[in-house]
mmCIF file of C-alpha atoms in Angstrom:
data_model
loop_
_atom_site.group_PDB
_atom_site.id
_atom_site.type_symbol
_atom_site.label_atom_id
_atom_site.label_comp_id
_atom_site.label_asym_id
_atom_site.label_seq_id
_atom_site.Cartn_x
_atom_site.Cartn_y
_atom_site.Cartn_z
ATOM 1 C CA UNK A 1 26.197 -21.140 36.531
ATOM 2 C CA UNK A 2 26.378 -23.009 33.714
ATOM 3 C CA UNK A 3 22.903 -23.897 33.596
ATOM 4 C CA UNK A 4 21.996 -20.746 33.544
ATOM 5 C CA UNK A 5 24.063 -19.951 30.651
ATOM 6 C CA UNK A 6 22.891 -23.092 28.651
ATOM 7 C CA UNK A 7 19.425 -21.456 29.312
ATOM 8 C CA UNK A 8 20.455 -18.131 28.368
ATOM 9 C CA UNK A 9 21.985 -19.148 24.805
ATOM 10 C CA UNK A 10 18.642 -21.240 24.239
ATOM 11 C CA UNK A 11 16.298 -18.046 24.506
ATOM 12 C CA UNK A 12 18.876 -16.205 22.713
ATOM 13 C CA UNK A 13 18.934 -18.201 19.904
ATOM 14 C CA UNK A 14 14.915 -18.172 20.228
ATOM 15 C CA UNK A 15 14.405 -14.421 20.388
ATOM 16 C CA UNK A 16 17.157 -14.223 17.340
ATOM 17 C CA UNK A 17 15.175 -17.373 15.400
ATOM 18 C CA UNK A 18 11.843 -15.496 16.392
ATOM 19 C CA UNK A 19 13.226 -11.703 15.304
ATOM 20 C CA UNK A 20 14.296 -13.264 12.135
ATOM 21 C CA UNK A 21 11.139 -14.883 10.815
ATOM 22 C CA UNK A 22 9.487 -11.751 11.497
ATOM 23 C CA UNK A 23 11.884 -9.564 9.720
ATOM 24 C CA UNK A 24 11.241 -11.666 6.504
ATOM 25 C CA UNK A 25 7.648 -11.248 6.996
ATOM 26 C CA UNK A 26 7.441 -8.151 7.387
ATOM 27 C CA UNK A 27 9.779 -7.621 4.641
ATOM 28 C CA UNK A 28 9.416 -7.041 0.347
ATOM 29 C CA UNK A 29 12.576 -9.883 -0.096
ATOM 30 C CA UNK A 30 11.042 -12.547 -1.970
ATOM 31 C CA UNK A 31 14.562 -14.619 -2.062
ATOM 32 C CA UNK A 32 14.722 -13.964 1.465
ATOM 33 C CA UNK A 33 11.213 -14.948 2.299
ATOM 34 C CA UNK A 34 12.129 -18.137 -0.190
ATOM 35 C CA UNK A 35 15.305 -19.120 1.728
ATOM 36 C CA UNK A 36 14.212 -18.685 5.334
ATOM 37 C CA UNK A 37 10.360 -20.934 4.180
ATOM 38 C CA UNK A 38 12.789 -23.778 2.802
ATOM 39 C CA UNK A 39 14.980 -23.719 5.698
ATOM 40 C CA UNK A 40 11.532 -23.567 8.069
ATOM 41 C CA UNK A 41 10.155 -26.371 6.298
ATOM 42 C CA UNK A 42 13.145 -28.587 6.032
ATOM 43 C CA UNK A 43 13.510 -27.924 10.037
ATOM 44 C CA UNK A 44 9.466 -29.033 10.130
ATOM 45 C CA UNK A 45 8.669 -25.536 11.441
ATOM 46 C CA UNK A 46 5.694 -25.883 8.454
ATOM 47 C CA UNK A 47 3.580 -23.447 10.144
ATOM 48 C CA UNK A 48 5.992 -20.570 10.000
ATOM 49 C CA UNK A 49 7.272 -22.042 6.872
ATOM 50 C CA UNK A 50 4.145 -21.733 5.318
ATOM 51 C CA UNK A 51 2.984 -18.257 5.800
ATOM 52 C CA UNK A 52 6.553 -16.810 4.067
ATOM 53 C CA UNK A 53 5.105 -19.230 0.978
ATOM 54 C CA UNK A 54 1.893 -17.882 0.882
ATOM 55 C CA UNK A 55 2.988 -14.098 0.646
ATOM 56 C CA UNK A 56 5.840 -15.402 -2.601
ATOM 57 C CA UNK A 57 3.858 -17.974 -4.874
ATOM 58 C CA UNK A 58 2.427 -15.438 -6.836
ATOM 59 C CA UNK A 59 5.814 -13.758 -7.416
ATOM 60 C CA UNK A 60 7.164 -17.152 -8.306
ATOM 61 C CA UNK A 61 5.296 -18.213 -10.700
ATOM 62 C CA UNK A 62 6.721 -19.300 -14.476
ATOM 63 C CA UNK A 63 10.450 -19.320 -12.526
ATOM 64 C CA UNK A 64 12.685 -22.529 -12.290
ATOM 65 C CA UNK A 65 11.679 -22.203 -8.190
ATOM 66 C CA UNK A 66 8.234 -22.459 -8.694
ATOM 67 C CA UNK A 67 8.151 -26.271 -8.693
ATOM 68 C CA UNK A 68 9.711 -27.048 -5.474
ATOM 69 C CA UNK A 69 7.995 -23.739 -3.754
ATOM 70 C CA UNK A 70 4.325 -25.391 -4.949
ATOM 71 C CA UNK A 71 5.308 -28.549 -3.636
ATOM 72 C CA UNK A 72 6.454 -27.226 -0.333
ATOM 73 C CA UNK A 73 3.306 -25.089 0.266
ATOM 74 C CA UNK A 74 1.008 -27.947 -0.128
ATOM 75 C CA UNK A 75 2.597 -30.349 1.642
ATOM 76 C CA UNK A 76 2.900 -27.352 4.576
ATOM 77 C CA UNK A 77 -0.453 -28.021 5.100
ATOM 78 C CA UNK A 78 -0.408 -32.045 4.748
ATOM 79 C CA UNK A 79 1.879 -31.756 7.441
ATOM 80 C CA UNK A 80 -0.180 -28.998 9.689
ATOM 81 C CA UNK A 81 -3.411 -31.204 9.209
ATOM 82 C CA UNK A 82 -5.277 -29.057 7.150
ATOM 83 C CA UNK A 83 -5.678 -31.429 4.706
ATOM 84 C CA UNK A 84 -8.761 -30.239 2.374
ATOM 85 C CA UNK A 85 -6.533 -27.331 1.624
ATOM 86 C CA UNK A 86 -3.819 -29.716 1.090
ATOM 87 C CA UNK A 87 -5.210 -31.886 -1.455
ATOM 88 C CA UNK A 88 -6.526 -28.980 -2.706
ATOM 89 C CA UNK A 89 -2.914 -27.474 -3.614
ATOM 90 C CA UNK A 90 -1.590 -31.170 -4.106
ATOM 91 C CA UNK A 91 -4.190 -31.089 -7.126
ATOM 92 C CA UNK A 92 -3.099 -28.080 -8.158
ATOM 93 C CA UNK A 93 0.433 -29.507 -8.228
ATOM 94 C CA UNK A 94 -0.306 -32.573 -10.300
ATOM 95 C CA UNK A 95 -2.162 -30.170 -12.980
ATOM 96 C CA UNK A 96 0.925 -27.761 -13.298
ATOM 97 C CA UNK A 97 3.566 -30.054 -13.257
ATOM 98 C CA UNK A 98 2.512 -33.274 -14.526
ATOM 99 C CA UNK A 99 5.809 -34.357 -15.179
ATOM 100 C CA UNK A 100 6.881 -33.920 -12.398
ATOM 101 C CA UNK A 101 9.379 -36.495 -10.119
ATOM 102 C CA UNK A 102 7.047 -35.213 -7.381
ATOM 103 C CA UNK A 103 3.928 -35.438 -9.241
ATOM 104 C CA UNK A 104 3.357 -39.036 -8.033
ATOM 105 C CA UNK A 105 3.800 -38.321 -4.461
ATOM 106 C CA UNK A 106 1.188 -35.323 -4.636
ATOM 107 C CA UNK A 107 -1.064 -37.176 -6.340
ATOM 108 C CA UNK A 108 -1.412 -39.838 -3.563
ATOM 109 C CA UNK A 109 -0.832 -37.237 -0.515
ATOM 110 C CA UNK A 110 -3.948 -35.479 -2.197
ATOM 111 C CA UNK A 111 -6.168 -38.597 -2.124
ATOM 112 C CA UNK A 112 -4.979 -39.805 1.024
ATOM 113 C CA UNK A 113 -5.753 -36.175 2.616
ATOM 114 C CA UNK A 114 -9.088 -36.696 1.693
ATOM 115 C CA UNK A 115 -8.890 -40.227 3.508
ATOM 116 C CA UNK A 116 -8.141 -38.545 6.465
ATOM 117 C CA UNK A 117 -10.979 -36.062 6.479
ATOM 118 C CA UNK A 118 -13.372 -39.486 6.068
ATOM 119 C CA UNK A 119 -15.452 -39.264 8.936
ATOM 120 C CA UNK A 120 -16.435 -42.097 11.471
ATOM 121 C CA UNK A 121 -18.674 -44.781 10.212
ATOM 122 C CA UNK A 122 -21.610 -43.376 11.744
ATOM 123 C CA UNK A 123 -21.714 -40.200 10.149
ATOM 124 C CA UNK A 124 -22.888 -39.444 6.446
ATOM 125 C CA UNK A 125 -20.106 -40.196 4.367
ATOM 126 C CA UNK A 126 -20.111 -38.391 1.287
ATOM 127 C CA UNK A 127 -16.120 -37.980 1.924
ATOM 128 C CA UNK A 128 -15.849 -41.261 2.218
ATOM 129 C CA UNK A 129 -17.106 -41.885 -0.868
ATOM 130 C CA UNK A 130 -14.832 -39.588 -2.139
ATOM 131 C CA UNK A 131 -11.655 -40.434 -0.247
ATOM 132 C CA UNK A 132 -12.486 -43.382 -2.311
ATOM 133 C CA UNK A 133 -12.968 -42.313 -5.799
ATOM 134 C CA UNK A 134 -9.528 -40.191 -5.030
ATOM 135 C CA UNK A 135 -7.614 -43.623 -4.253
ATOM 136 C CA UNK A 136 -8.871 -45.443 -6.844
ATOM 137 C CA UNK A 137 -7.862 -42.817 -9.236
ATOM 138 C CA UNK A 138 -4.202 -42.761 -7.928
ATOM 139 C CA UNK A 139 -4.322 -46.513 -8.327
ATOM 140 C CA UNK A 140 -5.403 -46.717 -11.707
ATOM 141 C CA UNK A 141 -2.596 -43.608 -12.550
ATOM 142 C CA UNK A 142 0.263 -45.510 -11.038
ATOM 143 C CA UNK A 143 -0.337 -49.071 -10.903
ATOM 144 C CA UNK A 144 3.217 -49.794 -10.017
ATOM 145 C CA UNK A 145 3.381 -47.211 -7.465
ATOM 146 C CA UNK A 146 5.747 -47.616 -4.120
ATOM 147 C CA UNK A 147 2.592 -46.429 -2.286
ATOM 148 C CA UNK A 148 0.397 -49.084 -4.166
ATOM 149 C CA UNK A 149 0.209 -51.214 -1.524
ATOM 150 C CA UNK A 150 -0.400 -48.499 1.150
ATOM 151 C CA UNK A 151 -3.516 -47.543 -1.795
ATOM 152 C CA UNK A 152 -5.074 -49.800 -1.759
ATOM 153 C CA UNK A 153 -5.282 -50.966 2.346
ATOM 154 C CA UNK A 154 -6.794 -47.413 2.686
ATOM 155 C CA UNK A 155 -9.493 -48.011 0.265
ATOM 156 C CA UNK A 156 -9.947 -51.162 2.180
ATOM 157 C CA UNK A 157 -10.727 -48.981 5.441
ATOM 158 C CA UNK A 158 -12.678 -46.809 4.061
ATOM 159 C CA UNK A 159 -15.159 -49.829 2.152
ATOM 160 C CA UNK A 160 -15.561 -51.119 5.310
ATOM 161 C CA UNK A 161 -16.632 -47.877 6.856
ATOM 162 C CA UNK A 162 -19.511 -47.739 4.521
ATOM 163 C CA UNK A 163 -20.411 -51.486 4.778
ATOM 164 C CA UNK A 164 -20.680 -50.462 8.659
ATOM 165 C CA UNK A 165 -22.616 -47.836 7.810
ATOM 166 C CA UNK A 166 -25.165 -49.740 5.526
ATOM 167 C CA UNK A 167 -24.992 -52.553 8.395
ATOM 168 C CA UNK A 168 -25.625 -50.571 11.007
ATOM 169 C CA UNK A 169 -29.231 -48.553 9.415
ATOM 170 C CA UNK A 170 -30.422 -52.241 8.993
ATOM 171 C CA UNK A 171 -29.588 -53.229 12.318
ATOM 172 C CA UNK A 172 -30.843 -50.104 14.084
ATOM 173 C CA UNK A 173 -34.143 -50.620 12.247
ATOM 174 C CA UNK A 174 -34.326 -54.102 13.751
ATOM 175 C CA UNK A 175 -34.095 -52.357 17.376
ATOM 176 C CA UNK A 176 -36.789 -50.124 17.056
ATOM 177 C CA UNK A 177 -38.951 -52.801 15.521
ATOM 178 C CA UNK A 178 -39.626 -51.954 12.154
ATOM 179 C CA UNK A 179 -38.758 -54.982 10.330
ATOM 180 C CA UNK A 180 -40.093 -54.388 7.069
ATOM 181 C CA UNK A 181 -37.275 -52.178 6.696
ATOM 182 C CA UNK A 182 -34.688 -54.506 8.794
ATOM 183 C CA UNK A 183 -35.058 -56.540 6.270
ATOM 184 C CA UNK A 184 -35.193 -54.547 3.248
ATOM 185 C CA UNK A 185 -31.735 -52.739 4.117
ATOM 186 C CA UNK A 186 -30.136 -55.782 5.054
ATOM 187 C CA UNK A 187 -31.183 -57.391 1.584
ATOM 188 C CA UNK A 188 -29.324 -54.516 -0.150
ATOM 189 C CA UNK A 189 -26.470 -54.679 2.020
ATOM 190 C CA UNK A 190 -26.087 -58.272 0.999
ATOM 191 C CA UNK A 191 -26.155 -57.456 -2.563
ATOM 192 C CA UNK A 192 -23.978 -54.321 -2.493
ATOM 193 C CA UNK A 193 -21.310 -56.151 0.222
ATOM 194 C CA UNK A 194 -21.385 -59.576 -1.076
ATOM 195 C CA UNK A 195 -18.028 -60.169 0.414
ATOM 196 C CA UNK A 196 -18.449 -58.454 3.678
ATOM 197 C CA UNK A 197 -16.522 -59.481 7.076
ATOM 198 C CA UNK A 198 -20.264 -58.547 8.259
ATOM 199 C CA UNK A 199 -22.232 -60.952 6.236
ATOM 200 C CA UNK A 200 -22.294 -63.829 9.241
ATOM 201 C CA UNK A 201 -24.574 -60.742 11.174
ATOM 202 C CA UNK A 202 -26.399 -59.612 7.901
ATOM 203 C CA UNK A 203 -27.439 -63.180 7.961
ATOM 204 C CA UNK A 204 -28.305 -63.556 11.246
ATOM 205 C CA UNK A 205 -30.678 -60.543 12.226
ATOM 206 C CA UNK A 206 -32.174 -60.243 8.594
ATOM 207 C CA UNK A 207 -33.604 -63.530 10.123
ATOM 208 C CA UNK A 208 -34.283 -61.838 13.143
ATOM 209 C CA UNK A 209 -36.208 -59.356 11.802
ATOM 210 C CA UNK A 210 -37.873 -61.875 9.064
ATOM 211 C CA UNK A 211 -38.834 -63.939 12.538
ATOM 212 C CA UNK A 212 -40.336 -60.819 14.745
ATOM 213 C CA UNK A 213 -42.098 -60.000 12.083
ATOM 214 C CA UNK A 214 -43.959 -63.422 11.227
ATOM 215 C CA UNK A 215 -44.277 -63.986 15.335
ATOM 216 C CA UNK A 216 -46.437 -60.418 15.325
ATOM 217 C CA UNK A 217 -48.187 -60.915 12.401
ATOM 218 C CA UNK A 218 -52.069 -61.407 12.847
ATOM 219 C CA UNK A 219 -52.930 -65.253 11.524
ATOM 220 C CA UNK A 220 -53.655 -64.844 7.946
ATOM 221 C CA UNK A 221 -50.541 -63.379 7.135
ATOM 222 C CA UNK A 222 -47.906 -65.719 9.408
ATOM 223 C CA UNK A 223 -48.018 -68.546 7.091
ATOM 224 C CA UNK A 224 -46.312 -66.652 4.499
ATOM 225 C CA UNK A 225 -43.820 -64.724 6.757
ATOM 226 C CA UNK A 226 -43.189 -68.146 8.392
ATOM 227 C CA UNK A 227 -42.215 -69.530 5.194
ATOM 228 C CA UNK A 228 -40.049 -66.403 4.308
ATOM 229 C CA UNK A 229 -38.336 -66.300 8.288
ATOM 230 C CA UNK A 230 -37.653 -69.966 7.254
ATOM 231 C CA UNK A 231 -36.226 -69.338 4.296
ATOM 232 C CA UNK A 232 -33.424 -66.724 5.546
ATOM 233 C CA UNK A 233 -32.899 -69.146 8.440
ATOM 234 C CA UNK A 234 -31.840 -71.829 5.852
ATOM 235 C CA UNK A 235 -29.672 -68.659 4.458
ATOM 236 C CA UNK A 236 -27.911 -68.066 7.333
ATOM 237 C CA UNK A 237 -27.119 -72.028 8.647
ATOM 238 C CA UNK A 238 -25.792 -72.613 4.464
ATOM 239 C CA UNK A 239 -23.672 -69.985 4.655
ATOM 240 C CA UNK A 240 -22.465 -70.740 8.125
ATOM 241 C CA UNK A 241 -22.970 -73.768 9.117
ATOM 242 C CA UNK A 242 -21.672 -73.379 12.529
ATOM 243 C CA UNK A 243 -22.303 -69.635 13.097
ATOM 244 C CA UNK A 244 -21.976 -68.311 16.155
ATOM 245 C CA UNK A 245 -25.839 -67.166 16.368
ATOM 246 C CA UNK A 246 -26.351 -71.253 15.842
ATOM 247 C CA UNK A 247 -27.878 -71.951 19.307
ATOM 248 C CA UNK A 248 -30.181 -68.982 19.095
ATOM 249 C CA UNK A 249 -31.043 -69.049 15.244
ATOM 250 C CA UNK A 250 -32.123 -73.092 16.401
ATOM 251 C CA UNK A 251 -34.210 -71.898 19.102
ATOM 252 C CA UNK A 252 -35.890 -69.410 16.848
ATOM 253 C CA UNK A 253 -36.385 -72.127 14.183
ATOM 254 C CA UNK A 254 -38.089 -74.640 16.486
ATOM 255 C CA UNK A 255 -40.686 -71.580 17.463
ATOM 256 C CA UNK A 256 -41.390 -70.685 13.634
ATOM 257 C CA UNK A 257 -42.381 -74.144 13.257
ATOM 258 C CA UNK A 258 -44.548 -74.571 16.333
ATOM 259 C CA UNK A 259 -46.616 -71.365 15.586
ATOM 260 C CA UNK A 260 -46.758 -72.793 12.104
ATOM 261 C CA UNK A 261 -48.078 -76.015 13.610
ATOM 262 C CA UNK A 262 -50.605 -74.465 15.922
ATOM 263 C CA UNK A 263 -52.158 -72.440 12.809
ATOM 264 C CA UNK A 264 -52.482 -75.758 11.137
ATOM 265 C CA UNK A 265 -54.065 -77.497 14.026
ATOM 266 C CA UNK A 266 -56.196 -74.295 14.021
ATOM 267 C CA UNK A 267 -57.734 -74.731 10.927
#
């Protein structure tokens, strides 16, 4: 019995909560609609919260509410995922109230909404690129920020997203045998990622390419890629002098210099 009753008073209160969001929907209140979206939002209800804010911030704007009911609204849709519309309205925010005590916390809930709408590596990342630009930005703005820290790891993420990217073209033109271009994007990766956690591989199949290509090469023109395979080689084993592609890098090594030997005996 008193199960049942526990149950009843829970879709009571439901049908009542329900009966009174729609009332203030439906009705020409804008206090009301303001009161019942703050106490929505501050319950994380952000979806129902939301749509009462949408039908008052024109009403409320120039008032002393305006502020916090801006605020709220964007971060509505931070919170329901939407997050181009977010930053969207977070910018908005910043530009209105730049004074702000919130101003700070939109700024970087803008940028890091468009962090979250960076897609996966192997996608073209033109958000990416501007997820970014956005962090930077904040970083720059508030270099003694309490999300400084938080920054500047996502910026982090999202440089090595495009290093995988860049890695990953080079690489994929090394599988389907076009080397020329292997080795070609894997010389501008080096130079745009000098730093890269990827480098060790850049290394290692730019002088897989730079050895395909000299081992396919008609006779006239394998002395020269030789002598270029070789020269990457001696990139790769400077660098990292006991990299993991050691065995196989030796083994490639000892064949450049064989066919190099065989064109000499040749001649």
């Amino acid at each position: 019995m008193m199960k049942k009753l526990f149950y009843f008073l829970i879709i009571t209160v439901l049908i009542s909560s329900c009966s009174e969001f729609q009332k203030a929907l439906k009705s020409e209140d804008t206090a009301l609609k303001f009161q019942l979206g703050t106490d929505l939002y501050e319950e994380g209800k952000y979806n129902k919260a939301f749509r009462l804010f949408e039908q008052i911030l024109p009403a409320y704007r120039g008032k002393p509410q305006a502020e916090k009911l801006t605020y709220m609204h964007a971060n509505c849709s931070y919170e329901m995922g939407d997050y181009y519309i977010a930053s969207y309205h977070f910018d908005k925010f910043v530009d209105i109230y730049p004074e702000s005590e919130k101003a700070e916390e939109a700024s970087y809930l803008s940028a890091k909404g468009y962090y979250f709408n960076s897609p996966v590596y192997s996608k073209e990342q033109k958000e990416t690129i501007e997820a970014i630009e956005k962090l930077q930005l904040f970083v720059n703005a508030y270099p003694n920020s309490k999300y400084l820290a938080e920054a500047n790891a996502l910026v982090k993420e999202l440089d090595f997203k495009l290093e995988r990217k860049a890695y990953e073209i080079a690489k994929q033109y090394d599988l389907i045998k076009d080397y020329k271009a292997s080795i070609k994007s894997f010389n501008n990766f080096l130079v745009d990622f000098p730093g890269s956690q990827l480098k060790e591989d850049a290394l290692f199949y730019r002088f897989d390419a730079a050895y395909n290509l000299a081992i396919l090469s008609v006779d006239q023109l394998k002395p020269d890629r030789i002598d270029e395979a070789m020269g990457y080689y001696n990139y790769l084993t400077r660098g990292f002098p006991q990299t993991k592609y050691l065995d196989q890098a030796e083994t490639m090594k000892e064949e450049l210099q064989n066919q190099l030997s065989a064109l000499t005996t040749k001649s």
